[in-house]
Structures are given as structure tokens and as C-alpha cells.
Tab-separated table of C-alpha atoms in Angstrom:
chain	number	residue	atom	x	y	z
Q	11	MET	CA	102.578	5.569	-31.457
Q	12	ILE	CA	103.534	6.565	-28.112
Q	13	THR	CA	103.890	4.067	-25.222
Q	14	ILE	CA	103.777	5.629	-21.521
Q	15	LYS	CA	106.768	3.916	-19.873
Q	16	SER	CA	106.236	5.263	-16.582
Q	17	ALA	CA	103.865	7.195	-13.757
Q	18	SER	CA	104.596	8.717	-10.795
Q	19	ILE	CA	102.712	11.453	-8.366
Q	20	ILE	CA	105.370	14.670	-7.595
Q	21	VAL	CA	104.972	16.220	-4.207
Q	22	PRO	CA	106.250	19.532	-3.036
Q	23	SER	CA	109.352	18.831	-1.687
Q	24	GLU	CA	108.859	20.803	1.513
Q	25	PRO	CA	105.708	21.239	3.349
Q	26	THR	CA	103.371	23.432	2.636
Q	27	PRO	CA	100.007	25.432	3.428
Q	28	ASN	CA	97.263	23.388	4.260
Q	29	GLY	CA	93.884	23.957	4.395
Q	30	ILE	CA	90.827	25.952	1.951
Q	31	LEU	CA	92.406	28.717	-0.598
Q	32	TRP	CA	89.343	30.461	-1.285
Q	33	LEU	CA	88.572	30.648	-5.279
Q	34	SER	CA	87.496	34.058	-6.771
Q	35	GLU	CA	84.114	34.266	-8.715
Q	36	SER	CA	86.809	34.660	-11.903
Q	37	ASP	CA	87.877	31.232	-10.641
Q	38	GLN	CA	84.593	29.978	-10.406
Q	39	MET	CA	83.627	31.251	-13.836
Q	40	MET	CA	86.054	29.086	-16.303
Q	41	GLN	CA	85.490	25.299	-16.692
Q	42	CYS	CA	87.165	22.503	-13.966
Q	43	SER	CA	88.405	20.720	-17.015
Q	44	HIS	CA	92.174	21.139	-18.042
Q	45	GLU	CA	94.324	23.297	-20.791
Q	46	PRO	CA	96.289	21.178	-22.967
Q	47	LEU	CA	99.545	22.761	-23.684
Q	48	ILE	CA	102.644	21.076	-25.696
Q	49	SER	CA	106.201	22.697	-26.195
Q	50	ILE	CA	108.182	21.108	-28.581
Q	51	TYR	CA	112.382	20.815	-28.644
Q	52	LYS	CA	114.110	19.291	-31.398
Q	53	PRO	CA	117.603	17.626	-30.324
Q	54	ASN	CA	121.002	19.620	-30.566
Q	55	ASN	CA	119.394	23.266	-31.318
Q	56	ASN	CA	122.348	24.180	-33.439
Q	57	ASN	CA	123.969	27.350	-31.733
Q	58	ASP	CA	126.274	28.068	-29.232
Q	59	ASP	CA	124.402	27.327	-26.189
Q	60	ILE	CA	125.416	24.631	-23.679
Q	61	ILE	CA	122.476	22.283	-24.141
Q	62	LEU	CA	122.213	19.871	-20.845
Q	63	PRO	CA	121.445	15.932	-21.512
Q	64	PHE	CA	117.329	15.110	-20.770
Q	65	SER	CA	116.959	13.268	-17.132
Q	66	SER	CA	113.768	12.495	-15.730
Q	67	GLU	CA	114.976	12.729	-12.461
Q	68	THR	CA	115.924	16.200	-12.876
Q	69	MET	CA	112.370	17.150	-14.127
Q	70	LYS	CA	110.774	15.157	-11.471
Q	71	VAL	CA	113.474	17.119	-8.455
Q	72	SER	CA	112.454	20.597	-10.239
Q	73	LEU	CA	108.882	20.460	-10.331
Q	74	SER	CA	108.722	19.277	-6.722
Q	75	ARG	CA	110.544	22.091	-5.837
Q	76	ALA	CA	108.336	24.654	-8.074
Q	77	LEU	CA	105.458	23.065	-6.097
Q	78	VAL	CA	106.465	24.402	-3.312
Q	79	HIS	CA	105.748	27.813	-4.702
Q	80	TYR	CA	102.738	26.584	-6.789
Q	81	TYR	CA	101.356	24.562	-3.791
Q	82	PRO	CA	98.126	25.209	-4.903
Q	83	LEU	CA	98.707	22.717	-8.267
Q	84	ALA	CA	99.437	19.997	-5.643
Q	85	GLY	CA	95.878	20.493	-4.584
Q	86	ARG	CA	92.621	19.192	-5.470
Q	87	LEU	CA	89.225	20.212	-6.220
Q	88	ARG	CA	86.096	19.881	-4.096
Q	89	SER	CA	82.302	20.576	-4.950
Q	90	ALA	CA	80.666	23.061	-2.975
Q	91	ASP	CA	76.889	24.947	-2.385
Q	92	GLY	CA	75.712	26.604	-5.933
Q	93	GLY	CA	77.773	25.028	-8.207
Q	94	ARG	CA	80.854	26.336	-6.864
Q	95	PHE	CA	84.354	24.443	-6.457
Q	96	GLU	CA	86.717	24.787	-3.451
Q	97	LEU	CA	90.487	24.352	-3.804
Q	98	VAL	CA	91.867	22.292	-1.107
Q	99	CYS	CA	95.424	22.466	-0.580
Q	100	ASN	CA	96.247	19.447	0.694
Q	101	ALA	CA	99.982	18.767	-1.431
Q	102	MET	CA	98.479	15.522	-2.902
Q	103	GLY	CA	100.919	16.082	-5.495
Q	104	ALA	CA	100.787	16.419	-9.659
Q	105	LYS	CA	100.883	13.436	-11.901
Q	106	LEU	CA	103.849	13.127	-14.111
Q	107	LEU	CA	104.189	10.380	-16.823
Q	108	GLU	CA	107.398	9.590	-19.114
Q	109	ALA	CA	106.529	8.453	-22.632
Q	110	TYR	CA	108.406	7.286	-25.744
Q	111	SER	CA	107.182	8.461	-29.746
Q	112	GLU	CA	108.395	6.000	-32.889
Q	113	ALA	CA	107.977	9.621	-34.589
Q	114	GLU	CA	110.918	12.240	-35.021
Q	115	VAL	CA	109.731	16.162	-34.414
Q	116	ALA	CA	109.933	16.351	-38.109
Q	117	ASP	CA	106.903	13.598	-38.250
Q	118	LEU	CA	104.607	16.428	-36.593
Q	119	GLY	CA	104.402	18.718	-39.566
Q	120	ASP	CA	103.609	22.675	-38.595
Q	121	PHE	CA	102.382	21.446	-35.080
Q	122	ALA	CA	98.955	21.821	-35.859
Q	123	PRO	CA	96.799	20.788	-32.898
Q	124	THR	CA	94.947	17.737	-34.279
Q	125	GLU	CA	94.234	14.539	-33.053
Q	126	ALA	CA	97.953	12.799	-34.301
Q	127	HIS	CA	98.697	14.948	-31.429
Q	128	GLN	CA	96.379	14.475	-28.729
Q	129	ASP	CA	98.557	11.514	-27.533
Q	130	LEU	CA	101.586	14.575	-26.442
Q	131	VAL	CA	99.094	15.671	-23.905
Q	132	PRO	CA	98.161	13.173	-20.524
Q	133	LYS	CA	94.432	12.687	-20.053
Q	134	ILE	CA	92.007	12.957	-17.143
Q	135	ASP	CA	89.341	10.534	-16.888
Q	136	TYR	CA	86.372	13.232	-16.023
Q	137	ARG	CA	84.527	9.986	-14.876
Q	138	THR	CA	86.280	9.649	-11.914
Q	139	PRO	CA	84.871	12.046	-8.515
Q	140	ILE	CA	86.461	15.453	-8.838
Q	141	GLU	CA	88.151	14.938	-6.114
Q	142	GLU	CA	90.733	12.518	-7.544
Q	143	TRP	CA	91.493	14.748	-10.376
Q	144	PRO	CA	95.040	16.399	-10.670
Q	145	LEU	CA	94.965	19.651	-11.049
Q	146	LEU	CA	98.254	19.685	-12.681
Q	147	LEU	CA	99.151	16.225	-14.989
Q	148	VAL	CA	102.897	16.433	-17.180
Q	149	GLN	CA	103.410	14.313	-20.027
Q	150	LEU	CA	107.063	13.816	-21.182
Q	151	THR	CA	107.990	12.289	-24.160
Q	152	ARG	CA	110.702	11.219	-25.900
Q	153	PHE	CA	111.139	11.230	-29.421
Q	154	ARG	CA	113.297	8.909	-31.567
Q	155	CYS	CA	115.545	11.462	-33.267
Q	156	GLY	CA	116.107	12.806	-29.375
Q	157	GLY	CA	113.779	15.414	-29.552
Q	158	PHE	CA	110.974	16.069	-26.702
Q	159	CYS	CA	107.682	17.043	-26.026
Q	160	VAL	CA	106.509	18.586	-22.457
Q	161	GLY	CA	102.530	17.980	-22.132
Q	162	THR	CA	100.973	19.673	-19.808
Q	163	ALA	CA	97.071	19.731	-18.661
Q	164	ILE	CA	96.359	22.371	-16.446
Q	165	CYS	CA	92.750	22.769	-14.561
Q	166	HIS	CA	91.434	26.230	-16.192
Q	167	THR	CA	89.558	27.055	-11.917
Q	168	VAL	CA	92.953	27.102	-10.306
Q	169	VAL	CA	95.017	29.178	-13.416
Q	170	ASP	CA	94.559	31.500	-16.249
Q	171	GLY	CA	97.086	31.584	-19.451
Q	172	TRP	CA	99.547	34.040	-17.581
Q	173	SER	CA	99.601	31.981	-14.108
Q	174	ALA	CA	99.875	28.926	-16.254
Q	175	GLY	CA	102.688	30.563	-18.391
Q	176	THR	CA	104.755	31.754	-15.544
Q	177	PHE	CA	104.505	28.321	-13.706
Q	178	ILE	CA	105.998	26.778	-16.746
Q	179	SER	CA	108.635	29.208	-16.977
Q	180	SER	CA	109.637	29.077	-12.836
Q	181	TRP	CA	109.773	25.438	-13.371
Q	182	ALA	CA	112.054	25.706	-16.465
Q	183	LYS	CA	114.211	27.687	-14.649
Q	184	LEU	CA	115.026	25.649	-11.664
Q	185	ALA	CA	115.546	22.527	-13.743
Q	186	ARG	CA	118.459	24.990	-14.978
Q	187	GLY	CA	119.408	24.640	-11.527
Q	188	ASP	CA	118.808	28.632	-10.643
Q	189	ASP	CA	116.788	29.458	-7.948
Q	190	LEU	CA	113.248	31.787	-8.664
Q	191	ARG	CA	114.247	35.559	-7.220
Q	192	PRO	CA	111.891	36.998	-4.241
Q	193	ASP	CA	110.075	39.050	-7.210
Q	194	GLU	CA	109.192	35.512	-9.228
Q	195	ILE	CA	107.294	34.098	-6.048
Q	196	PRO	CA	103.667	33.520	-7.020
Q	197	PHE	CA	101.352	35.810	-5.123
Q	198	HIS	CA	98.217	33.523	-3.958
Q	199	ASP	CA	95.792	35.993	-1.989
Q	200	ARG	CA	92.682	35.770	-3.895
Q	201	THR	CA	90.344	37.642	-2.252
Q	202	LEU	CA	91.844	40.721	-3.537
Q	203	LEU	CA	89.117	39.590	-6.691
Q	204	ARG	CA	86.278	39.299	-3.796
Q	205	SER	CA	83.145	41.085	-4.259
Q	206	ARG	CA	81.954	44.249	-2.229
Q	207	GLN	CA	80.541	43.482	0.773
Q	208	PRO	CA	77.378	43.841	1.420
Q	209	VAL	CA	76.875	42.864	-2.635
Q	210	MET	CA	75.710	45.670	-4.968
Q	211	PRO	CA	73.565	45.585	-7.361
Q	212	PRO	CA	75.394	45.088	-10.901
Q	213	ARG	CA	75.502	48.358	-12.182
Q	214	PHE	CA	75.846	47.208	-15.894
Q	215	ASP	CA	74.053	45.572	-18.723
Q	216	HIS	CA	76.591	42.431	-18.533
Q	217	ARG	CA	75.829	40.895	-22.118
Q	218	GLU	CA	78.796	38.854	-21.496
Q	219	PHE	CA	76.127	36.207	-19.586
Q	220	SER	CA	73.433	36.497	-22.417
Q	221	LYS	CA	73.721	33.416	-24.884
Q	222	PRO	CA	75.369	34.167	-28.225
Q	223	PRO	CA	73.273	34.344	-31.734
Q	224	LEU	CA	72.363	31.486	-33.593
Q	225	VAL	CA	72.512	30.737	-37.070
Q	226	ILE	CA	68.906	31.892	-38.661
Q	227	GLY	CA	66.529	29.934	-38.507
Q	228	SER	CA	68.002	27.897	-35.947
Q	229	LEU	CA	66.239	27.530	-32.467
Q	230	ASP	CA	69.348	25.782	-30.872
Q	231	ALA	CA	73.029	25.215	-31.836
Q	232	LYS	CA	72.622	21.721	-31.811
Q	233	ALA	CA	73.026	20.942	-35.973
Q	234	GLU	CA	76.322	23.182	-35.809
Q	235	GLN	CA	77.930	20.917	-33.691
Q	236	LYS	CA	77.670	18.054	-35.118
Q	237	LYS	CA	79.088	19.500	-38.075
Q	238	LYS	CA	82.666	17.914	-39.003
Q	239	THR	CA	85.562	20.525	-38.037
Q	240	SER	CA	89.385	21.145	-38.945
Q	241	VAL	CA	92.042	22.942	-37.527
Q	242	ALA	CA	94.704	24.892	-39.026
Q	243	LEU	CA	98.027	26.813	-38.494
Q	244	LEU	CA	97.910	29.992	-40.226
Q	245	LYS	CA	101.495	31.659	-40.239
Q	246	VAL	CA	101.604	35.693	-40.699
Q	247	SER	CA	104.252	37.430	-41.038
Q	248	ARG	CA	105.813	40.972	-39.953
Q	249	LYS	CA	104.833	42.639	-43.123
Q	250	GLN	CA	101.480	40.938	-43.428
Q	251	VAL	CA	100.712	42.125	-39.878
Q	252	GLU	CA	102.122	45.744	-40.517
Q	253	GLY	CA	100.032	45.685	-43.260
Q	254	LEU	CA	96.901	44.739	-41.372
Q	255	GLN	CA	97.303	47.521	-38.839
Q	256	LYS	CA	98.021	49.749	-41.983
Q	257	THR	CA	94.957	49.042	-43.469
Q	258	THR	CA	93.088	48.690	-39.909
Q	259	ASN	CA	94.527	52.744	-38.988
Q	260	GLU	CA	93.287	54.156	-42.650
Q	261	ILE	CA	89.421	55.319	-41.917
Q	262	LEU	CA	87.441	57.310	-44.912
Q	263	ASP	CA	85.449	59.985	-43.174
Q	264	ASP	CA	82.001	61.128	-44.676
Q	265	GLN	CA	83.983	63.088	-47.206
Q	266	THR	CA	86.145	59.957	-48.526
Q	267	ASN	CA	89.515	61.147	-46.843
Q	268	LEU	CA	91.403	59.506	-45.253
Q	269	VAL	CA	91.777	60.340	-41.414
Q	270	LYS	CA	93.644	58.612	-38.086
Q	271	PRO	CA	92.016	57.201	-35.191
Q	272	ILE	CA	92.582	59.110	-32.103
Q	273	ARG	CA	94.207	56.019	-30.898
Q	274	PRO	CA	95.638	53.900	-33.815
Q	275	TYR	CA	94.209	50.073	-33.311
Q	276	SER	CA	96.663	47.397	-32.051
Q	277	GLN	CA	98.373	44.133	-33.701
Q	278	TYR	CA	95.378	42.121	-31.636
Q	279	GLU	CA	92.339	44.444	-32.694
Q	280	ALA	CA	93.956	44.602	-36.616
Q	281	ILE	CA	94.150	40.247	-36.640
Q	282	ALA	CA	91.111	39.400	-34.495
Q	283	SER	CA	88.968	42.150	-36.962
Q	284	HIS	CA	90.571	40.084	-40.074
Q	285	ILE	CA	90.181	36.780	-38.922
Q	286	TRP	CA	86.071	37.882	-37.527
Q	287	ARG	CA	85.456	39.110	-41.425
Q	288	CYS	CA	87.082	36.260	-43.054
Q	289	ALA	CA	85.271	33.701	-41.119
Q	290	CYS	CA	81.647	35.893	-41.669
Q	291	LYS	CA	82.994	35.415	-45.724
Q	292	ALA	CA	83.634	31.881	-45.401
Q	293	ARG	CA	80.744	30.556	-43.340
Q	294	ALA	CA	78.308	32.625	-46.019
Q	295	GLY	CA	75.370	33.324	-44.259
Q	296	ASP	CA	72.949	35.711	-44.993
Q	297	ASP	CA	73.803	39.396	-44.612
Q	298	ARG	CA	71.337	39.483	-41.698
Q	299	GLN	CA	73.058	37.177	-39.902
Q	300	PRO	CA	73.765	38.231	-36.375
Q	301	THR	CA	76.907	37.550	-34.908
Q	302	ARG	CA	79.620	38.707	-31.746
Q	303	VAL	CA	82.919	37.564	-30.681
Q	304	ARG	CA	84.283	36.503	-27.346
Q	305	ILE	CA	87.103	38.478	-26.098
Q	306	ALA	CA	89.193	37.281	-22.896
Q	307	VAL	CA	90.689	40.422	-21.427
Q	308	ASP	CA	93.359	40.379	-18.653
Q	309	VAL	CA	92.456	42.791	-15.959
Q	310	ARG	CA	95.576	42.810	-13.639
Q	311	ASN	CA	96.567	45.959	-14.775
Q	312	ARG	CA	92.846	47.514	-14.764
Q	313	MET	CA	91.836	46.991	-11.423
Q	314	LYS	CA	92.549	50.052	-9.016
Q	315	PRO	CA	94.915	49.296	-7.545
Q	316	PRO	CA	96.190	46.780	-9.995
Q	317	LEU	CA	96.429	43.414	-8.817
Q	318	PRO	CA	100.175	42.236	-8.030
Q	319	ARG	CA	102.056	41.363	-11.190
Q	320	ARG	CA	102.765	37.771	-9.610
Q	321	TYR	CA	98.793	36.975	-9.075
Q	322	PHE	CA	98.325	33.234	-9.291
Q	323	GLY	CA	94.850	32.495	-10.897
Q	324	ASN	CA	92.181	33.898	-13.196
Q	325	ALA	CA	92.865	37.188	-13.296
Q	326	VAL	CA	91.377	37.324	-16.852
Q	327	PHE	CA	87.464	38.280	-17.771
Q	328	ILE	CA	84.949	37.424	-20.765
Q	329	THR	CA	83.532	40.501	-23.150
Q	330	VAL	CA	81.904	39.988	-25.797
Q	331	THR	CA	81.246	42.337	-28.900
Q	332	SER	CA	78.095	43.788	-29.398
Q	333	THR	CA	76.270	41.918	-31.588
Q	334	CYS	CA	76.057	42.749	-35.439
Q	335	LEU	CA	75.129	41.491	-38.679
Q	336	TYR	CA	77.539	40.194	-41.424
Q	337	GLY	CA	76.564	42.264	-44.225
Q	338	GLU	CA	77.557	45.187	-41.572
Q	339	LEU	CA	81.047	43.741	-40.972
Q	340	LEU	CA	81.929	43.200	-45.036
Q	341	SER	CA	80.359	46.374	-46.146
Q	342	LYS	CA	82.542	48.594	-43.946
Q	343	PRO	CA	85.964	49.102	-43.872
Q	344	LEU	CA	88.102	46.947	-41.023
Q	345	SER	CA	88.237	49.501	-39.082
Q	346	TYR	CA	84.732	48.807	-38.461
Q	347	ALA	CA	85.104	45.404	-37.088
Q	348	ALA	CA	88.429	46.445	-35.159
Q	349	GLY	CA	85.941	49.638	-33.620
Q	350	ILE	CA	83.497	47.036	-32.480
Q	351	ILE	CA	86.494	44.928	-30.388
Q	352	ARG	CA	87.983	47.733	-29.400
Q	353	GLU	CA	84.770	48.854	-27.631
Q	354	ALA	CA	84.223	45.409	-25.808
Q	355	ALA	CA	87.363	45.365	-24.668
Q	356	GLU	CA	87.518	49.266	-22.921
Q	357	ARG	CA	84.350	48.057	-21.587
Q	358	MET	CA	86.460	46.433	-18.768
Q	359	THR	CA	87.257	48.800	-16.196
Q	360	ASP	CA	87.769	48.536	-12.634
Q	361	GLU	CA	84.424	49.633	-11.866
Q	362	TYR	CA	82.337	47.419	-14.725
Q	363	ILE	CA	85.188	44.058	-13.456
Q	364	ARG	CA	83.223	45.001	-9.879
Q	365	SER	CA	80.163	44.991	-11.218
Q	366	ALA	CA	80.489	41.334	-12.486
Q	367	LEU	CA	82.156	40.355	-9.313
Q	368	ASP	CA	79.104	41.054	-7.600
Q	369	PHE	CA	76.805	40.096	-10.459
Q	370	MET	CA	78.713	36.846	-10.183
Q	371	THR	CA	78.298	36.544	-6.180
Q	372	SER	CA	74.689	37.264	-6.250
Q	373	GLN	CA	73.649	33.864	-8.488
Q	374	GLU	CA	72.668	31.058	-6.513
Q	375	GLN	CA	73.855	28.461	-9.204
Q	376	VAL	CA	77.257	29.592	-10.837
Q	377	GLY	CA	76.750	26.656	-13.145
Q	378	SER	CA	74.243	28.075	-15.617
Q	379	LEU	CA	77.036	31.076	-16.095
Q	380	ARG	CA	80.129	28.750	-16.659
Q	381	ILE	CA	78.204	26.647	-18.852
Q	382	ASN	CA	78.176	29.965	-21.373
Q	383	PHE	CA	82.126	30.542	-20.622
Q	384	SER	CA	82.539	26.899	-21.349
Q	385	VAL	CA	84.713	25.694	-24.557
Q	386	GLN	CA	84.603	22.184	-24.339
Q	387	GLY	CA	83.461	19.544	-27.409
Q	388	ASN	CA	80.642	18.718	-25.195
Q	389	THR	CA	78.492	21.840	-24.191
Q	390	GLU	CA	74.891	22.266	-24.567
Q	391	ALA	CA	73.931	23.788	-27.874
Q	392	LEU	CA	73.176	27.374	-25.973
Q	393	SER	CA	76.574	27.737	-24.944
Q	394	PHE	CA	77.886	26.622	-28.317
Q	395	PRO	CA	80.657	29.258	-29.058
Q	396	GLY	CA	80.935	28.760	-32.783
Q	397	ASN	CA	78.908	29.687	-35.976
Q	398	PRO	CA	78.075	32.296	-36.504
Q	399	ASN	CA	80.348	33.435	-33.444
Q	400	LEU	CA	83.705	33.274	-32.899
Q	401	VAL	CA	86.449	33.213	-29.866
Q	402	ILE	CA	89.505	34.772	-30.138
Q	403	PRO	CA	92.130	34.907	-27.461
Q	404	SER	CA	95.658	35.879	-27.522
Q	405	TRP	CA	99.073	34.383	-26.293
Q	406	VAL	CA	100.922	36.858	-27.839
Q	407	LYS	CA	102.280	38.709	-24.394
Q	408	LEU	CA	102.252	35.176	-22.553
Q	409	PRO	CA	105.540	33.907	-21.218
Q	410	LEU	CA	105.408	30.969	-23.112
Q	411	TYR	CA	109.255	30.832	-25.342
Q	412	GLY	CA	111.394	30.908	-22.356
Q	413	THR	CA	110.604	27.668	-21.479
Q	414	ASP	CA	114.303	26.437	-21.422
Q	415	PHE	CA	114.677	23.588	-19.468
Q	416	GLY	CA	118.574	23.069	-19.923
Q	417	TRP	CA	117.843	21.695	-23.464
Q	418	GLY	CA	117.454	24.699	-25.607
Q	419	LYS	CA	114.452	27.437	-26.188
Q	420	PRO	CA	110.844	25.582	-27.883
Q	421	VAL	CA	110.612	25.487	-31.524
Q	422	TYR	CA	107.134	25.566	-31.098
Q	423	VAL	CA	104.425	26.232	-28.015
Q	424	GLY	CA	100.650	26.197	-28.197
Q	425	PRO	CA	97.453	24.333	-27.873
Q	426	GLY	CA	97.739	20.510	-27.275
Q	427	MET	CA	94.244	20.626	-28.913
Q	428	LEU	CA	91.022	22.843	-30.568
Q	429	THR	CA	88.081	20.962	-30.909
Q	430	VAL	CA	85.363	23.913	-30.208
Q	431	GLU	CA	84.339	24.858	-33.760
Q	432	GLY	CA	85.064	28.801	-33.922
Q	433	LYS	CA	87.770	29.100	-31.370
Q	434	SER	CA	90.609	30.504	-32.676
Q	435	LEU	CA	94.355	31.682	-31.322
Q	436	ILE	CA	96.457	34.510	-31.709
Q	437	MET	CA	99.892	33.338	-31.129
Q	438	SER	CA	103.240	34.993	-31.060
Q	439	SER	CA	105.919	32.977	-33.559
Q	440	PRO	CA	109.095	31.017	-32.063
Q	441	ALA	CA	111.068	33.102	-35.036
Q	442	SER	CA	110.691	36.123	-32.555
Q	443	ASP	CA	110.711	38.297	-35.896
Q	444	GLY	CA	107.512	39.838	-34.940
Q	445	SER	CA	105.743	37.466	-37.315
Q	446	LEU	CA	102.381	35.474	-35.513
Q	447	ILE	CA	100.557	32.218	-35.865
Q	448	VAL	CA	96.800	31.976	-36.055
Q	449	ALA	CA	95.666	28.533	-34.880
Q	450	LEU	CA	92.016	28.223	-35.926
Q	451	CYS	CA	89.394	25.468	-35.422
Q	452	LEU	CA	86.169	25.908	-38.248
Q	453	GLN	CA	83.914	23.804	-39.931
Q	454	THR	CA	85.639	21.748	-42.567
Q	455	GLN	CA	83.334	22.831	-45.017
Q	456	CYS	CA	84.271	26.613	-44.640
Q	457	MET	CA	87.919	25.737	-43.871
Q	458	ASP	CA	89.448	26.369	-46.974
Q	459	SER	CA	87.278	29.645	-48.121
Q	460	PHE	CA	88.618	31.071	-44.773
Q	461	LYS	CA	92.679	30.281	-45.518
Q	462	LYS	CA	91.681	31.654	-49.365
Q	463	PHE	CA	89.989	34.841	-47.936
Q	464	PHE	CA	92.571	35.279	-44.984
Q	465	TYR	CA	95.261	35.765	-47.001
Q	466	GLU	CA	94.306	36.863	-50.458
Q	467	ASP	CA	92.199	40.283	-47.964
Q	468	MET	CA	95.777	40.689	-46.711
Q	469	ILE	CA	97.913	43.822	-48.599
């Protein structure tokens, strides 16, 4: 049981730029809903670090200071022509809630983002006009045992995962009493991702904007959307990660000799391939069932020239694998799936990205494209990302576990909820020992089988 004790609006502590901040097409493609994140802190971490007492006033003052640098988060969205949005920098502020829970941190179990954890994240009433929605909401929940949860909800139109992570890390640094270095100040000019003028015709077949495959025999995904889902957190040890990578990189040639790929498959490629194959097995579909995976690619270092390191906004582009069949994935080695995933990511070159920007800019109504990228529970049937498909982003490189507000590092950082079937997340473990955590939402009827295959098929 969580009780909301107070609610306040936090505005920047100093004057900030006013007016319209141009949103890139990559911003426009992201849903305008808020991505929930929870950071859990246990009381009195048993270490030699100096642990500061929790102070809601410190959290408010430091957030106010952070919003000076991250002033777009204190603004509001408004609708524009063609289904687009505008970001109005007006310093209306972020919403901060203070809450108390009778539970203890230990009662949260393995922190799987089930319905029981949704109360740790602030809620947004999407029935109200969009101009009234705070772009940043924070909920500070204190547990009976003395632990804390910092739950944030940040509008995805405004930031990607990296930007959200750097904001929270900067806020934490200010809360500890430190100042931001010049190289830690966010970069707000999003015109670096503006399409070329005049807009050129796309130079590629942008399959990422096409509709995903359906279950064989279905005309839409409505039946799949209605099926009950379950959420799980699956721990993968460093040894298991290394074993999967070893298996992925053992490729048989036509003479059944072991050969090595020109460039070894990465940790992500190995884990994502394993998740894909296990989902195909657990779903137990026809061998002729088509399937594909949606992947998020950070393009900061793929652009020419690269985007500034502290680029604040959506520099993530969505790509999809080529469509293949269950039978192909399950009858061939893990390297087959890894190769398909690699091809999808490597497609995102500077030229391809700029072609995608041209394609998006040329659309009179971007809403029809945005629907295909949406991962909300109320998506239309045609945009459903689940069965027989998957969404597998990685949070491994996001700056999440450094968020020390003065109480020590969090014992867990992860999604506040995961409600869309077929969506998974690959995350770092708080142990920082090379192990990983896979968060997964799957149809309940498939979850036990998935877990069985997930661990049995590892070496």
C-alpha cells in the first residue's frame, strides 16, 4: 500500500530559454507517452561510503538546479500540423510526488515489473489535453525499512534512453553537492538530425516502417493482444553470457568444419539471438511462421560527423530484421539468427539514417508511422509488436547504476512496468560482474516453456 503524501511542481532555479525547441523526425517517431523507470535503494548499504540521510528538500533543490541545464524537461508538448508535436520551452516545471509505503524493499522480490510495482511510478492522466502533461514526473517513495525508490516517467518524444540516463545521473550528482563539468552539459540543438533541404527521395527500402508479420491464418493481431501476459526477470551469469557468445561464434562450414566469423558476434547479438529462438520454441508455431525482431540503434556515433556526446533528444532509430521463418531459426545454428540481427543493425549507416529522415519528413501525416513504433498497451492491432515478433532493445550501455543521490548506488534499476507482449530488455546486473538481466513480457501460456528453453539451451 503506497500513500501519496504531497505533490509539487519543480521549476528551474534560474531563467531558461523560452520558445519552441525544434523536434527532429526521430523525436516525432517516438510515442508521446512516458517511459517508466525505477531505481531502488536499500537502507544503510553496508559499505564504507558516506551515506547521506534522505532529504526531500535536497531532492527538490537539486532537481530545480538540474532543470536549468535540462530545461526542455520543464516544458510542454503541443500538437502541430501533420500529427507532429512541438516542444514549448516555458519552464512550467516537472511534477514531484512524495510517497510512503508500508512495504519493505525485500517485499519487492526480484523487482520484476509486475502490476505490484506500478504504484512506484507517477501516473499521467492522458485524457487531459497534451499541453497540460508534465514531460517529467518523479515519485520519491520511502519504504518502512528506510529504503527508497526514485520512480521517474519521462516523455519519450523528448528523450531516448541515453538522454534520460544522463539526466538522472546529472541530477544525482547535483544532489550529492557536486557541480556539473562543462563536458557534462547537455547539447540541445536537434537540427543536427534535420533532413536535407530540399528533401530528397528515400534511397533505400525502409522496411522498418512496414507492418510486422501476423500469426498464420490471422487477418489482424487483435486475438493475440487480448491474451494474458506475464513478466519475468531472467538472470544470466557471466559464464552463461560467455558460453552463449562462444556458441554463437562457432560456425560450421559446408564441410562441417568450425570456422570463425570475420568479426566475432557481440554479447548483444548472442543474447538477442538466443531470446528470439527461445520465443519461437515457446510459441510453438508452424515452421512456416514468419517472424522478425525490432531493434533500437543509437546513431550518435554512426552519423558523419558524429553527434555531440551529450546530444539530448532521441538519437535512437528503429530498425527491423529481415523476416524469416520459425523453421529456419530453429534448424540452423545460433549464428544464423545473430547474422540476421547484425545485418539489421549494420544497415543503419549515415546514408541510410539520412534517407530515413527524408522519408519521415516527406510524410504528410507522421502519426501513421508513429503507430508502428508504439509500444503502449492500447496500440492498434496492425502495430502490435508481439506474437510472432519481438522487440529487443539493450540498456546495457545506459548510465543507470551510477545514480547515487547520496545514499549509495541503487541495488536495482529497471523498467517500472512492462505490459506489451513480445517486448524484452537486456540490462546490466547491479553486481557489475559481467552478468546480465533479461526482462521479458510474454503470453502467460508461453512463459514457462520460454524459461525452460532459455536456460536449457545455454552451455
